[in-house]
Amino acid sequence: IIEGAKSDSLVGCSLHLCSFVVRWTQDVFQSQVLIYSLCDTSHVALYPWQRAGFECTSIDIAPCVLNDGINHVQSNILDIHSLPEAQFVLAFPPCTHLANSGSRWWQEKGANALEQALFIVHHCIKLINMTPGVLENPKGRLSTHYRKPDLMVHPHWFDALTTDNNSYTKETCLWLFNGARAPCSHPSMEPVNNRYILDNRHNNAARSKTPSGMANAIFLANFDYGHWPFFYLCSETSLHSSRFFQPL
């Protein structure tokens, strides 16, 4: 791979894999399967599921102005008590009072801010209930006040799964629930562009948007619940020993 440039052949191969999965799931799933995304208005995490024919719903206190065919429930997440017929749940609780990037203001905000943030996190986990799910939050206080994450990732790990520019570093943490599988890495190269973070340092919505490559990777790891015919996407062994697809 030429340094400083994304490999077209690698990206093309990865995107063909995504397209095959989409066609396969559309054939297999005749009935609607419900996928929820909590504390989310960007819908990036839901797009691969939507393209594969799953029925998707986002829930957030803020309105969603997107006209993309995804259901949006405008509600305080604390007023939601269950997720009917959920088959997979993605959760992105606010990180304002949790991320290490805001540590200089923790003392000023006080204990109430932390308690409020943790309450929302635990409510998201309560809504996940017994459903497979993934909760994302930047590196921060959840590791201390909840538990260590199952894995820590960067957007550039999944850069080959998207035509967007994900070739930058921005460490974030994933917690996996009820058999949800870890996304496996598809890097096209070493990270070469951190301008995304610098250019959006004053734009909270842009900085908090799920990288599209990571969204595709989570989908690929979890869409089939164990029926993928050619690869196991992440087992307990591959989670710790390799970030790449492993052949059967």
PDB file of C-alpha atoms in Angstrom:
ATOM      1  CA  ILE A   1       0.000   0.000   0.000  1.00  0.00           C
ATOM      2  CA  ILE A   2       1.432   3.393  -0.947  1.00  0.00           C
ATOM      3  CA  GLU A   3       2.132   5.412   2.163  1.00  0.00           C
ATOM      4  CA  GLY A   4      -0.299   8.293   2.597  1.00  0.00           C
ATOM      5  CA  ALA A   5      -2.947   6.935   0.239  1.00  0.00           C
ATOM      6  CA  LYS A   6      -5.842   4.564   0.756  1.00  0.00           C
ATOM      7  CA  SER A   7      -5.604   1.414  -1.352  1.00  0.00           C
ATOM      8  CA  ASP A   8      -8.467   1.393  -3.868  1.00  0.00           C
ATOM      9  CA  SER A   9      -8.248  -2.391  -4.264  1.00  0.00           C
ATOM     10  CA  LEU A  10      -8.431  -3.018  -0.524  1.00  0.00           C
ATOM     11  CA  VAL A  11     -11.314  -0.603  -0.038  1.00  0.00           C
ATOM     12  CA  GLY A  12     -13.082  -2.074  -3.044  1.00  0.00           C
ATOM     13  CA  CYS A  13     -12.707  -5.613  -1.698  1.00  0.00           C
ATOM     14  CA  SER A  14     -14.002  -4.587   1.723  1.00  0.00           C
ATOM     15  CA  LEU A  15     -16.963  -2.705   0.263  1.00  0.00           C
ATOM     16  CA  HIS A  16     -17.818  -5.681  -1.978  1.00  0.00           C
ATOM     17  CA  LEU A  17     -17.914  -7.757   1.216  1.00  0.00           C
ATOM     18  CA  CYS A  18     -20.357  -5.260   2.750  1.00  0.00           C
ATOM     19  CA  SER A  19     -22.511  -5.369  -0.400  1.00  0.00           C
ATOM     20  CA  PHE A  20     -22.574  -9.191  -0.356  1.00  0.00           C
ATOM     21  CA  VAL A  21     -23.656  -9.183   3.291  1.00  0.00           C
ATOM     22  CA  VAL A  22     -26.425  -6.687   2.534  1.00  0.00           C
ATOM     23  CA  ARG A  23     -27.774  -8.868  -0.297  1.00  0.00           C
ATOM     24  CA  TRP A  24     -27.466 -12.020   1.833  1.00  0.00           C
ATOM     25  CA  THR A  25     -29.354 -10.531   4.786  1.00  0.00           C
ATOM     26  CA  GLN A  26     -32.077  -9.173   2.520  1.00  0.00           C
ATOM     27  CA  ASP A  27     -32.644 -12.716   1.257  1.00  0.00           C
ATOM     28  CA  VAL A  28     -32.464 -14.385   4.676  1.00  0.00           C
ATOM     29  CA  PHE A  29     -34.517 -12.017   6.817  1.00  0.00           C
ATOM     30  CA  GLN A  30     -38.036 -11.922   5.439  1.00  0.00           C
ATOM     31  CA  SER A  31     -39.614 -10.537   8.621  1.00  0.00           C
ATOM     32  CA  GLN A  32     -38.674  -7.218  10.166  1.00  0.00           C
ATOM     33  CA  VAL A  33     -35.940  -7.300  12.772  1.00  0.00           C
ATOM     34  CA  LEU A  34     -35.794  -4.301  15.096  1.00  0.00           C
ATOM     35  CA  ILE A  35     -32.496  -2.489  15.679  1.00  0.00           C
ATOM     36  CA  TYR A  36     -32.347   0.411  18.146  1.00  0.00           C
ATOM     37  CA  SER A  37     -29.786   3.177  18.554  1.00  0.00           C
ATOM     38  CA  LEU A  38     -29.961   5.085  21.846  1.00  0.00           C
ATOM     39  CA  CYS A  39     -28.894   8.710  22.351  1.00  0.00           C
ATOM     40  CA  ASP A  40     -28.363   9.094  18.623  1.00  0.00           C
ATOM     41  CA  THR A  41     -29.535  11.526  15.934  1.00  0.00           C
ATOM     42  CA  SER A  42     -26.796  10.981  13.329  1.00  0.00           C
ATOM     43  CA  HIS A  43     -28.025   7.471  12.316  1.00  0.00           C
ATOM     44  CA  VAL A  44     -24.553   6.543  11.032  1.00  0.00           C
ATOM     45  CA  ALA A  45     -24.504   3.457  13.271  1.00  0.00           C
ATOM     46  CA  LEU A  46     -27.877   2.341  11.858  1.00  0.00           C
ATOM     47  CA  TYR A  47     -27.238   2.824   8.132  1.00  0.00           C
ATOM     48  CA  PRO A  48     -25.606  -0.577   7.448  1.00  0.00           C
ATOM     49  CA  TRP A  49     -28.497  -2.310   9.236  1.00  0.00           C
ATOM     50  CA  GLN A  50     -31.047  -0.252   7.306  1.00  0.00           C
ATOM     51  CA  ARG A  51     -29.395  -1.055   3.966  1.00  0.00           C
ATOM     52  CA  ALA A  52     -29.617  -4.750   4.830  1.00  0.00           C
ATOM     53  CA  GLY A  53     -33.379  -4.528   5.354  1.00  0.00           C
ATOM     54  CA  PHE A  54     -33.596  -4.277   9.153  1.00  0.00           C
ATOM     55  CA  GLU A  55     -36.149  -1.943  10.704  1.00  0.00           C
ATOM     56  CA  CYS A  56     -34.232   0.732  12.607  1.00  0.00           C
ATOM     57  CA  THR A  57     -35.238   3.213  15.306  1.00  0.00           C
ATOM     58  CA  SER A  58     -33.203   5.930  16.993  1.00  0.00           C
ATOM     59  CA  ILE A  59     -34.089   7.519  20.331  1.00  0.00           C
ATOM     60  CA  ASP A  60     -32.770  10.878  21.516  1.00  0.00           C
ATOM     61  CA  ILE A  61     -33.962  13.915  23.429  1.00  0.00           C
ATOM     62  CA  ALA A  62     -33.029  16.048  20.428  1.00  0.00           C
ATOM     63  CA  PRO A  63     -35.039  16.117  17.196  1.00  0.00           C
ATOM     64  CA  CYS A  64     -33.677  14.455  14.087  1.00  0.00           C
ATOM     65  CA  VAL A  65     -33.815  16.497  10.890  1.00  0.00           C
ATOM     66  CA  LEU A  66     -32.671  13.663   8.614  1.00  0.00           C
ATOM     67  CA  ASN A  67     -35.110  12.360   6.023  1.00  0.00           C
ATOM     68  CA  ASP A  68     -33.482   8.950   5.658  1.00  0.00           C
ATOM     69  CA  GLY A  69     -36.335   6.526   6.351  1.00  0.00           C
ATOM     70  CA  ILE A  70     -35.170   5.652   9.870  1.00  0.00           C
ATOM     71  CA  ASN A  71     -37.721   6.010  12.647  1.00  0.00           C
ATOM     72  CA  HIS A  72     -36.803   8.597  15.276  1.00  0.00           C
ATOM     73  CA  VAL A  73     -38.375   8.844  18.706  1.00  0.00           C
ATOM     74  CA  GLN A  74     -37.754  12.231  20.304  1.00  0.00           C
ATOM     75  CA  SER A  75     -37.741  11.507  24.013  1.00  0.00           C
ATOM     76  CA  ASN A  76     -35.615  11.704  27.105  1.00  0.00           C
ATOM     77  CA  ILE A  77     -34.019   8.258  27.235  1.00  0.00           C
ATOM     78  CA  LEU A  78     -34.976   8.072  30.924  1.00  0.00           C
ATOM     79  CA  ASP A  79     -38.652   8.121  29.903  1.00  0.00           C
ATOM     80  CA  ILE A  80     -38.191   4.978  27.780  1.00  0.00           C
ATOM     81  CA  HIS A  81     -38.803   1.829  29.827  1.00  0.00           C
ATOM     82  CA  SER A  82     -38.386  -0.940  27.254  1.00  0.00           C
ATOM     83  CA  LEU A  83     -37.454  -1.602  23.628  1.00  0.00           C
ATOM     84  CA  PRO A  84     -40.196  -3.789  22.125  1.00  0.00           C
ATOM     85  CA  GLU A  85     -38.961  -6.730  20.066  1.00  0.00           C
ATOM     86  CA  ALA A  86     -35.382  -5.462  20.004  1.00  0.00           C
ATOM     87  CA  GLN A  87     -32.893  -7.795  18.301  1.00  0.00           C
ATOM     88  CA  PHE A  88     -29.792  -5.609  18.623  1.00  0.00           C
ATOM     89  CA  VAL A  89     -29.143  -2.360  20.502  1.00  0.00           C
ATOM     90  CA  LEU A  90     -26.503   0.307  19.950  1.00  0.00           C
ATOM     91  CA  ALA A  91     -26.040   2.856  22.756  1.00  0.00           C
ATOM     92  CA  PHE A  92     -24.166   6.166  22.744  1.00  0.00           C
ATOM     93  CA  PRO A  93     -24.815   7.802  26.134  1.00  0.00           C
ATOM     94  CA  PRO A  94     -23.573  11.401  26.447  1.00  0.00           C
ATOM     95  CA  CYS A  95     -19.889  11.623  27.328  1.00  0.00           C
ATOM     96  CA  THR A  96     -19.799  15.274  28.383  1.00  0.00           C
ATOM     97  CA  HIS A  97     -19.214  14.446  32.060  1.00  0.00           C
ATOM     98  CA  LEU A  98     -17.336  11.193  31.456  1.00  0.00           C
ATOM     99  CA  ALA A  99     -14.653  11.628  28.772  1.00  0.00           C
ATOM    100  CA  ASN A 100     -11.074  12.270  29.822  1.00  0.00           C
ATOM    101  CA  SER A 101     -10.966  15.151  27.352  1.00  0.00           C
ATOM    102  CA  GLY A 102     -13.129  17.129  29.784  1.00  0.00           C
ATOM    103  CA  SER A 103     -11.251  16.186  32.939  1.00  0.00           C
ATOM    104  CA  ARG A 104     -10.136  19.778  33.593  1.00  0.00           C
ATOM    105  CA  TRP A 105     -13.775  20.667  34.352  1.00  0.00           C
ATOM    106  CA  TRP A 106     -14.689  17.648  36.482  1.00  0.00           C
ATOM    107  CA  GLN A 107     -14.075  19.365  39.806  1.00  0.00           C
ATOM    108  CA  GLU A 108     -15.995  22.449  38.726  1.00  0.00           C
ATOM    109  CA  LYS A 109     -18.967  20.358  37.572  1.00  0.00           C
ATOM    110  CA  GLY A 110     -19.070  18.425  40.826  1.00  0.00           C
ATOM    111  CA  ALA A 111     -20.341  15.000  41.776  1.00  0.00           C
ATOM    112  CA  ASN A 112     -23.905  15.622  40.564  1.00  0.00           C
ATOM    113  CA  ALA A 113     -22.787  15.832  36.921  1.00  0.00           C
ATOM    114  CA  LEU A 114     -21.012  12.499  37.198  1.00  0.00           C
ATOM    115  CA  GLU A 115     -23.992  10.907  38.941  1.00  0.00           C
ATOM    116  CA  GLN A 116     -26.346  12.151  36.223  1.00  0.00           C
ATOM    117  CA  ALA A 117     -24.106  10.829  33.435  1.00  0.00           C
ATOM    118  CA  LEU A 118     -23.744   7.415  35.090  1.00  0.00           C
ATOM    119  CA  PHE A 119     -27.507   7.214  35.621  1.00  0.00           C
ATOM    120  CA  ILE A 120     -28.062   7.612  31.860  1.00  0.00           C
ATOM    121  CA  VAL A 121     -25.418   4.975  31.120  1.00  0.00           C
ATOM    122  CA  HIS A 122     -27.015   2.475  33.487  1.00  0.00           C
ATOM    123  CA  HIS A 123     -30.454   3.220  32.029  1.00  0.00           C
ATOM    124  CA  CYS A 124     -29.117   2.443  28.542  1.00  0.00           C
ATOM    125  CA  ILE A 125     -27.736  -0.843  29.886  1.00  0.00           C
ATOM    126  CA  LYS A 126     -31.124  -1.559  31.484  1.00  0.00           C
ATOM    127  CA  LEU A 127     -32.793  -1.001  28.102  1.00  0.00           C
ATOM    128  CA  ILE A 128     -30.338  -3.348  26.395  1.00  0.00           C
ATOM    129  CA  ASN A 129     -31.573  -5.903  28.927  1.00  0.00           C
ATOM    130  CA  MET A 130     -30.967  -9.422  27.544  1.00  0.00           C
ATOM    131  CA  THR A 131     -30.559  -8.271  23.931  1.00  0.00           C
ATOM    132  CA  PRO A 132     -27.164  -8.336  22.200  1.00  0.00           C
ATOM    133  CA  GLY A 133     -25.834  -4.804  22.222  1.00  0.00           C
ATOM    134  CA  VAL A 134     -22.849  -2.469  22.074  1.00  0.00           C
ATOM    135  CA  LEU A 135     -22.328   0.651  24.182  1.00  0.00           C
ATOM    136  CA  GLU A 136     -19.772   3.242  23.062  1.00  0.00           C
ATOM    137  CA  ASN A 137     -18.096   5.996  25.066  1.00  0.00           C
ATOM    138  CA  PRO A 138     -14.735   7.747  24.805  1.00  0.00           C
ATOM    139  CA  LYS A 139     -11.905   6.827  27.128  1.00  0.00           C
ATOM    140  CA  GLY A 140     -12.837   8.210  30.514  1.00  0.00           C
ATOM    141  CA  ARG A 141     -14.502   7.606  33.847  1.00  0.00           C
ATOM    142  CA  LEU A 142     -16.725   4.697  32.846  1.00  0.00           C
ATOM    143  CA  SER A 143     -13.722   2.391  33.191  1.00  0.00           C
ATOM    144  CA  THR A 144     -13.573   3.317  36.889  1.00  0.00           C
ATOM    145  CA  HIS A 145     -17.215   3.827  37.774  1.00  0.00           C
ATOM    146  CA  TYR A 146     -18.682   0.978  35.700  1.00  0.00           C
ATOM    147  CA  ARG A 147     -16.165  -1.561  34.364  1.00  0.00           C
ATOM    148  CA  LYS A 148     -13.275  -1.827  31.976  1.00  0.00           C
ATOM    149  CA  PRO A 149     -14.337  -1.782  28.302  1.00  0.00           C
ATOM    150  CA  ASP A 150     -14.213  -4.971  26.265  1.00  0.00           C
ATOM    151  CA  LEU A 151     -12.018  -3.243  23.701  1.00  0.00           C
ATOM    152  CA  MET A 152     -10.646   0.156  22.719  1.00  0.00           C
ATOM    153  CA  VAL A 153     -10.582   1.183  19.061  1.00  0.00           C
ATOM    154  CA  HIS A 154      -9.630   3.998  16.675  1.00  0.00           C
ATOM    155  CA  PRO A 155     -11.521   5.067  13.508  1.00  0.00           C
ATOM    156  CA  HIS A 156      -8.561   4.198  11.267  1.00  0.00           C
ATOM    157  CA  TRP A 157      -8.855   0.543  12.312  1.00  0.00           C
ATOM    158  CA  PHE A 158     -11.948   0.324  10.072  1.00  0.00           C
ATOM    159  CA  ASP A 159     -10.924   2.740   7.328  1.00  0.00           C
ATOM    160  CA  ALA A 160     -11.070   0.117   4.564  1.00  0.00           C
ATOM    161  CA  LEU A 161     -14.778  -0.447   5.229  1.00  0.00           C
ATOM    162  CA  THR A 162     -15.831   3.027   4.136  1.00  0.00           C
ATOM    163  CA  THR A 163     -15.291   5.550   1.372  1.00  0.00           C
ATOM    164  CA  ASP A 164     -15.334   8.286   4.026  1.00  0.00           C
ATOM    165  CA  ASN A 165     -12.071   9.498   5.487  1.00  0.00           C
ATOM    166  CA  ASN A 166     -11.689   7.516   8.708  1.00  0.00           C
ATOM    167  CA  SER A 167      -7.888   7.498   8.649  1.00  0.00           C
ATOM    168  CA  TYR A 168      -7.481   9.369  11.928  1.00  0.00           C
ATOM    169  CA  THR A 169      -6.916   8.458  15.555  1.00  0.00           C
ATOM    170  CA  LYS A 170      -9.611   9.030  18.183  1.00  0.00           C
ATOM    171  CA  GLU A 171      -9.592   6.392  20.879  1.00  0.00           C
ATOM    172  CA  THR A 172     -12.986   5.213  22.033  1.00  0.00           C
ATOM    173  CA  CYS A 173     -14.236   2.293  24.121  1.00  0.00           C
ATOM    174  CA  LEU A 174     -16.790  -0.418  23.415  1.00  0.00           C
ATOM    175  CA  TRP A 175     -18.701  -2.489  25.962  1.00  0.00           C
ATOM    176  CA  LEU A 176     -20.312  -5.678  24.624  1.00  0.00           C
ATOM    177  CA  PHE A 177     -23.467  -7.267  26.037  1.00  0.00           C
ATOM    178  CA  ASN A 178     -25.238 -10.612  25.758  1.00  0.00           C
ATOM    179  CA  GLY A 179     -23.095 -12.217  23.104  1.00  0.00           C
ATOM    180  CA  ALA A 180     -22.519  -9.166  20.923  1.00  0.00           C
ATOM    181  CA  ARG A 181     -19.287  -9.639  19.005  1.00  0.00           C
ATOM    182  CA  ALA A 182     -16.358  -7.270  18.728  1.00  0.00           C
ATOM    183  CA  PRO A 183     -15.807  -5.528  15.374  1.00  0.00           C
ATOM    184  CA  CYS A 184     -12.638  -6.635  13.624  1.00  0.00           C
ATOM    185  CA  SER A 185     -10.182  -4.222  12.113  1.00  0.00           C
ATOM    186  CA  HIS A 186      -9.917  -3.390   8.407  1.00  0.00           C
ATOM    187  CA  PRO A 187      -7.194  -0.742   8.262  1.00  0.00           C
ATOM    188  CA  SER A 188      -6.209   0.424   4.782  1.00  0.00           C
ATOM    189  CA  MET A 189      -3.045   2.048   6.125  1.00  0.00           C
ATOM    190  CA  GLU A 190      -1.572   3.784   9.127  1.00  0.00           C
ATOM    191  CA  PRO A 191      -3.497   6.902  10.202  1.00  0.00           C
ATOM    192  CA  VAL A 192      -2.399   9.929   8.202  1.00  0.00           C
ATOM    193  CA  ASN A 193      -5.090  12.523   8.850  1.00  0.00           C
ATOM    194  CA  ASN A 194      -6.026  13.952  12.214  1.00  0.00           C
ATOM    195  CA  ARG A 195      -7.445  17.143  10.735  1.00  0.00           C
ATOM    196  CA  TYR A 196     -10.983  15.845  11.330  1.00  0.00           C
ATOM    197  CA  ILE A 197     -10.563  16.258  15.077  1.00  0.00           C
ATOM    198  CA  LEU A 198      -8.854  19.641  14.776  1.00  0.00           C
ATOM    199  CA  ASP A 199     -11.349  20.999  12.250  1.00  0.00           C
ATOM    200  CA  ASN A 200     -14.303  19.929  14.422  1.00  0.00           C
ATOM    201  CA  ARG A 201     -12.921  20.731  17.866  1.00  0.00           C
ATOM    202  CA  HIS A 202     -15.763  23.240  18.408  1.00  0.00           C
ATOM    203  CA  ASN A 203     -18.444  21.070  16.763  1.00  0.00           C
ATOM    204  CA  ASN A 204     -19.688  18.557  19.338  1.00  0.00           C
ATOM    205  CA  ALA A 205     -22.132  16.913  16.919  1.00  0.00           C
ATOM    206  CA  ALA A 206     -19.435  16.242  14.320  1.00  0.00           C
ATOM    207  CA  ARG A 207     -16.904  14.969  16.847  1.00  0.00           C
ATOM    208  CA  SER A 208     -19.414  12.611  18.467  1.00  0.00           C
ATOM    209  CA  LYS A 209     -20.686  11.138  15.180  1.00  0.00           C
ATOM    210  CA  THR A 210     -19.958   7.417  14.844  1.00  0.00           C
ATOM    211  CA  PRO A 211     -17.238   6.761  12.249  1.00  0.00           C
ATOM    212  CA  SER A 212     -18.895   5.010   9.307  1.00  0.00           C
ATOM    213  CA  GLY A 213     -16.178   2.355   9.066  1.00  0.00           C
ATOM    214  CA  MET A 214     -16.705   1.339  12.683  1.00  0.00           C
ATOM    215  CA  ALA A 215     -20.476   1.260  12.116  1.00  0.00           C
ATOM    216  CA  ASN A 216     -19.968  -1.130   9.187  1.00  0.00           C
ATOM    217  CA  ALA A 217     -17.590  -3.291  11.227  1.00  0.00           C
ATOM    218  CA  ILE A 218     -20.057  -3.635  14.126  1.00  0.00           C
ATOM    219  CA  PHE A 219     -22.741  -4.629  11.636  1.00  0.00           C
ATOM    220  CA  LEU A 220     -20.530  -7.204   9.923  1.00  0.00           C
ATOM    221  CA  ALA A 221     -19.628  -8.759  13.265  1.00  0.00           C
ATOM    222  CA  ASN A 222     -23.201  -9.049  14.500  1.00  0.00           C
ATOM    223  CA  PHE A 223     -25.767  -9.145  11.697  1.00  0.00           C
ATOM    224  CA  ASP A 224     -25.954 -12.921  11.404  1.00  0.00           C
ATOM    225  CA  TYR A 225     -25.867 -14.206  15.017  1.00  0.00           C
ATOM    226  CA  GLY A 226     -23.440 -16.986  14.151  1.00  0.00           C
ATOM    227  CA  HIS A 227     -24.481 -17.999  10.619  1.00  0.00           C
ATOM    228  CA  TRP A 228     -21.699 -16.353   8.603  1.00  0.00           C
ATOM    229  CA  PRO A 229     -20.467 -19.121   6.274  1.00  0.00           C
ATOM    230  CA  PHE A 230     -16.849 -18.132   5.549  1.00  0.00           C
ATOM    231  CA  PHE A 231     -15.392 -16.309   8.532  1.00  0.00           C
ATOM    232  CA  TYR A 232     -15.773 -16.052  12.242  1.00  0.00           C
ATOM    233  CA  LEU A 233     -15.570 -12.305  12.704  1.00  0.00           C
ATOM    234  CA  CYS A 234     -14.341 -12.197  16.270  1.00  0.00           C
ATOM    235  CA  SER A 235     -14.099 -15.024  18.746  1.00  0.00           C
ATOM    236  CA  GLU A 236     -12.802 -14.829  22.284  1.00  0.00           C
ATOM    237  CA  THR A 237      -9.395 -15.815  20.862  1.00  0.00           C
ATOM    238  CA  SER A 238      -9.302 -13.419  17.913  1.00  0.00           C
ATOM    239  CA  LEU A 239     -10.473 -10.509  20.078  1.00  0.00           C
ATOM    240  CA  HIS A 240      -7.224 -10.675  22.023  1.00  0.00           C
ATOM    241  CA  SER A 241      -4.801 -12.076  19.445  1.00  0.00           C
ATOM    242  CA  SER A 242      -5.691 -10.338  16.171  1.00  0.00           C
ATOM    243  CA  ARG A 243      -7.682  -7.425  14.827  1.00  0.00           C
ATOM    244  CA  PHE A 244      -8.214  -9.050  11.437  1.00  0.00           C
ATOM    245  CA  PHE A 245     -10.707 -11.494   9.951  1.00  0.00           C
ATOM    246  CA  GLN A 246      -9.808 -15.077  10.771  1.00  0.00           C
ATOM    247  CA  PRO A 247     -10.630 -17.977   8.394  1.00  0.00           C
ATOM    248  CA  LEU A 248     -12.506 -20.978   9.741  1.00  0.00           C
TER     249      LEU A 248
END
